[in-house]
Short mmCIF file of N, CA and C in Angstrom, two decimals:
data_model
loop_
_atom_site.label_atom_id
_atom_site.label_comp_id
_atom_site.label_asym_id
_atom_site.label_seq_id
_atom_site.Cartn_x
_atom_site.Cartn_y
_atom_site.Cartn_z
N MET L 1044 5.52 2.53 -6.56
CA MET L 1044 4.32 2.42 -7.37
C MET L 1044 3.36 1.47 -6.65
N GLN L 1045 2.11 1.85 -6.61
CA GLN L 1045 1.09 1.04 -5.98
C GLN L 1045 0.47 0.08 -6.99
N SER L 1046 -0.12 -1.00 -6.48
CA SER L 1046 -0.78 -1.94 -7.39
C SER L 1046 -1.98 -2.59 -6.72
N LEU L 1047 -2.88 -3.07 -7.55
CA LEU L 1047 -4.06 -3.80 -7.12
C LEU L 1047 -4.21 -5.02 -8.02
N VAL L 1048 -4.82 -6.06 -7.50
CA VAL L 1048 -5.14 -7.22 -8.31
C VAL L 1048 -6.65 -7.24 -8.51
N LEU L 1049 -7.05 -7.33 -9.77
CA LEU L 1049 -8.47 -7.36 -10.14
C LEU L 1049 -8.81 -8.69 -10.77
N ASP L 1050 -9.90 -9.30 -10.34
CA ASP L 1050 -10.42 -10.49 -10.99
C ASP L 1050 -11.63 -10.03 -11.80
N ILE L 1051 -11.51 -10.14 -13.11
CA ILE L 1051 -12.55 -9.61 -14.01
C ILE L 1051 -13.20 -10.75 -14.77
N ALA L 1052 -14.52 -10.75 -14.77
CA ALA L 1052 -15.29 -11.72 -15.54
C ALA L 1052 -16.44 -10.97 -16.21
N LEU L 1053 -16.19 -10.52 -17.43
CA LEU L 1053 -17.20 -9.78 -18.19
C LEU L 1053 -17.54 -10.56 -19.45
N PRO L 1054 -18.74 -11.15 -19.50
CA PRO L 1054 -19.13 -11.85 -20.72
C PRO L 1054 -19.32 -10.86 -21.87
N ALA L 1055 -19.21 -11.35 -23.07
CA ALA L 1055 -19.32 -10.50 -24.26
C ALA L 1055 -20.61 -9.69 -24.27
N GLU L 1056 -21.71 -10.28 -23.78
CA GLU L 1056 -23.00 -9.58 -23.79
C GLU L 1056 -22.95 -8.30 -22.95
N ARG L 1057 -22.15 -8.30 -21.90
CA ARG L 1057 -22.06 -7.13 -21.03
C ARG L 1057 -21.22 -6.01 -21.67
N LEU L 1058 -20.47 -6.35 -22.70
CA LEU L 1058 -19.63 -5.36 -23.37
C LEU L 1058 -20.32 -4.69 -24.55
N VAL L 1059 -21.55 -5.05 -24.81
CA VAL L 1059 -22.30 -4.47 -25.94
C VAL L 1059 -22.38 -2.95 -25.78
N ALA L 1060 -22.59 -2.44 -24.58
CA ALA L 1060 -22.68 -0.99 -24.36
C ALA L 1060 -21.39 -0.29 -24.78
N VAL L 1061 -20.27 -0.95 -24.61
CA VAL L 1061 -18.98 -0.38 -25.04
C VAL L 1061 -18.95 -0.26 -26.55
N TYR L 1062 -19.32 -1.34 -27.22
CA TYR L 1062 -19.32 -1.34 -28.69
C TYR L 1062 -20.29 -0.31 -29.25
N GLN L 1063 -21.39 -0.08 -28.57
CA GLN L 1063 -22.39 0.87 -29.04
C GLN L 1063 -22.05 2.30 -28.66
N GLY L 1064 -20.94 2.51 -27.95
CA GLY L 1064 -20.53 3.85 -27.58
C GLY L 1064 -21.27 4.42 -26.38
N ARG L 1065 -22.02 3.59 -25.66
CA ARG L 1065 -22.77 4.07 -24.50
C ARG L 1065 -21.97 3.98 -23.22
N ALA L 1066 -20.84 3.29 -23.24
CA ALA L 1066 -20.00 3.14 -22.04
C ALA L 1066 -18.55 3.11 -22.47
N ASN L 1067 -17.68 3.65 -21.62
CA ASN L 1067 -16.25 3.59 -21.93
C ASN L 1067 -15.41 3.20 -20.71
N ARG L 1068 -16.07 2.85 -19.60
CA ARG L 1068 -15.37 2.45 -18.38
C ARG L 1068 -16.07 1.24 -17.78
N ILE L 1069 -15.30 0.46 -17.02
CA ILE L 1069 -15.89 -0.61 -16.24
C ILE L 1069 -15.55 -0.37 -14.77
N MET L 1070 -16.42 -0.86 -13.92
CA MET L 1070 -16.17 -0.82 -12.48
C MET L 1070 -15.74 -2.22 -12.06
N ALA L 1071 -14.67 -2.28 -11.30
CA ALA L 1071 -14.18 -3.57 -10.80
C ALA L 1071 -13.81 -3.41 -9.34
N THR L 1072 -13.86 -4.51 -8.61
CA THR L 1072 -13.46 -4.51 -7.21
C THR L 1072 -12.18 -5.31 -7.08
N SER L 1073 -11.19 -4.71 -6.45
CA SER L 1073 -9.91 -5.39 -6.27
C SER L 1073 -10.05 -6.46 -5.20
N ARG L 1074 -9.07 -7.32 -5.11
CA ARG L 1074 -9.10 -8.40 -4.12
C ARG L 1074 -9.12 -7.86 -2.69
N ASP L 1075 -8.61 -6.64 -2.49
CA ASP L 1075 -8.63 -6.07 -1.13
C ASP L 1075 -9.87 -5.20 -0.89
N GLY L 1076 -10.83 -5.23 -1.83
CA GLY L 1076 -12.11 -4.57 -1.63
C GLY L 1076 -12.24 -3.16 -2.17
N ARG L 1077 -11.19 -2.61 -2.77
CA ARG L 1077 -11.29 -1.26 -3.34
C ARG L 1077 -11.98 -1.31 -4.69
N ARG L 1078 -12.82 -0.31 -4.95
CA ARG L 1078 -13.51 -0.21 -6.24
C ARG L 1078 -12.70 0.66 -7.18
N VAL L 1079 -12.62 0.22 -8.43
CA VAL L 1079 -11.80 0.88 -9.44
C VAL L 1079 -12.64 1.13 -10.68
N SER L 1080 -12.58 2.34 -11.21
CA SER L 1080 -13.20 2.68 -12.48
C SER L 1080 -12.07 2.68 -13.51
N LEU L 1081 -12.15 1.77 -14.47
CA LEU L 1081 -11.06 1.56 -15.41
C LEU L 1081 -11.54 1.81 -16.84
N PRO L 1082 -10.81 2.64 -17.60
CA PRO L 1082 -11.17 2.82 -19.02
C PRO L 1082 -11.07 1.47 -19.74
N VAL L 1083 -12.13 1.09 -20.41
CA VAL L 1083 -12.20 -0.24 -21.01
C VAL L 1083 -11.17 -0.42 -22.13
N HIS L 1084 -10.69 0.65 -22.72
CA HIS L 1084 -9.71 0.47 -23.82
C HIS L 1084 -8.41 -0.17 -23.32
N HIS L 1085 -8.12 -0.09 -22.03
CA HIS L 1085 -6.93 -0.74 -21.48
C HIS L 1085 -7.08 -2.26 -21.47
N LEU L 1086 -8.31 -2.74 -21.51
CA LEU L 1086 -8.57 -4.18 -21.50
C LEU L 1086 -8.73 -4.77 -22.91
N ARG L 1087 -8.73 -3.94 -23.91
CA ARG L 1087 -8.94 -4.40 -25.29
C ARG L 1087 -7.98 -5.53 -25.70
N PRO L 1088 -6.70 -5.51 -25.32
CA PRO L 1088 -5.81 -6.62 -25.72
C PRO L 1088 -6.23 -7.97 -25.16
N TYR L 1089 -7.06 -7.98 -24.13
CA TYR L 1089 -7.46 -9.21 -23.46
C TYR L 1089 -8.87 -9.66 -23.85
N LEU L 1090 -9.47 -8.97 -24.78
CA LEU L 1090 -10.84 -9.26 -25.21
C LEU L 1090 -10.86 -10.48 -26.13
N THR L 1091 -11.76 -11.41 -25.84
CA THR L 1091 -11.96 -12.59 -26.68
C THR L 1091 -13.44 -12.64 -27.07
N ARG L 1092 -13.81 -13.62 -27.83
CA ARG L 1092 -15.23 -13.78 -28.21
C ARG L 1092 -16.11 -14.02 -26.99
N GLU L 1093 -15.52 -14.56 -25.93
CA GLU L 1093 -16.26 -14.83 -24.70
C GLU L 1093 -16.34 -13.60 -23.79
N GLY L 1094 -15.59 -12.57 -24.08
CA GLY L 1094 -15.55 -11.36 -23.26
C GLY L 1094 -14.16 -11.14 -22.69
N ILE L 1095 -14.12 -10.65 -21.46
CA ILE L 1095 -12.85 -10.42 -20.77
C ILE L 1095 -12.90 -11.20 -19.45
N HIS L 1096 -11.98 -12.13 -19.31
CA HIS L 1096 -11.95 -12.98 -18.11
C HIS L 1096 -10.50 -13.15 -17.68
N GLY L 1097 -10.25 -13.00 -16.39
CA GLY L 1097 -8.91 -13.25 -15.87
C GLY L 1097 -8.58 -12.38 -14.69
N SER L 1098 -7.37 -12.56 -14.20
CA SER L 1098 -6.83 -11.76 -13.10
C SER L 1098 -5.81 -10.80 -13.69
N PHE L 1099 -5.85 -9.57 -13.21
CA PHE L 1099 -5.00 -8.52 -13.76
C PHE L 1099 -4.35 -7.72 -12.63
N ARG L 1100 -3.10 -7.32 -12.85
CA ARG L 1100 -2.42 -6.42 -11.92
C ARG L 1100 -2.48 -5.01 -12.51
N LEU L 1101 -3.04 -4.12 -11.73
CA LEU L 1101 -3.17 -2.71 -12.11
C LEU L 1101 -2.14 -1.93 -11.30
N GLU L 1102 -1.20 -1.30 -11.98
CA GLU L 1102 -0.18 -0.49 -11.31
C GLU L 1102 -0.47 0.97 -11.57
N PHE L 1103 -0.39 1.78 -10.52
CA PHE L 1103 -0.70 3.19 -10.66
C PHE L 1103 0.20 4.04 -9.77
N SER L 1104 0.31 5.31 -10.15
CA SER L 1104 1.14 6.26 -9.40
C SER L 1104 0.41 6.71 -8.14
N ASP L 1105 1.10 7.43 -7.29
CA ASP L 1105 0.50 7.96 -6.07
C ASP L 1105 -0.66 8.90 -6.37
N SER L 1106 -0.63 9.53 -7.54
CA SER L 1106 -1.70 10.45 -7.92
C SER L 1106 -2.87 9.72 -8.60
N GLY L 1107 -2.77 8.39 -8.74
CA GLY L 1107 -3.85 7.62 -9.33
C GLY L 1107 -3.74 7.38 -10.82
N GLU L 1108 -2.65 7.82 -11.44
CA GLU L 1108 -2.46 7.64 -12.88
C GLU L 1108 -2.09 6.19 -13.19
N LEU L 1109 -2.79 5.59 -14.16
CA LEU L 1109 -2.52 4.23 -14.57
C LEU L 1109 -1.14 4.13 -15.21
N LYS L 1110 -0.33 3.22 -14.70
CA LYS L 1110 1.01 3.03 -15.25
C LYS L 1110 1.09 1.74 -16.08
N ALA L 1111 0.42 0.67 -15.60
CA ALA L 1111 0.48 -0.60 -16.32
C ALA L 1111 -0.70 -1.47 -15.92
N LEU L 1112 -1.15 -2.28 -16.87
CA LEU L 1112 -2.16 -3.28 -16.62
C LEU L 1112 -1.66 -4.57 -17.27
N THR L 1113 -1.42 -5.59 -16.46
CA THR L 1113 -0.89 -6.85 -17.00
C THR L 1113 -1.76 -8.00 -16.51
N ARG L 1114 -1.91 -8.97 -17.39
CA ARG L 1114 -2.65 -10.18 -17.03
C ARG L 1114 -1.75 -11.10 -16.23
N LEU L 1115 -2.29 -11.66 -15.16
CA LEU L 1115 -1.54 -12.59 -14.35
C LEU L 1115 -1.76 -14.01 -14.86
N ALA L 1116 -0.74 -14.82 -14.77
CA ALA L 1116 -0.85 -16.21 -15.25
C ALA L 1116 -1.65 -17.07 -14.30
#
């Protein structure tokens, strides 16, 4: 299984489009420079009043299917 590490810093104001139904994905750049389009609902458990902030490990299959998204300590 392949994985990427993403450092995400999305303030709550940037997530307004998600709440309004105008967006359902975010674009993030992994630490090794790859760009990833991620369905925002996978980040919902990590959402706070300040937005979504932290480092995350994204695990995916060889075909690109998301297997796991976990927050790193």
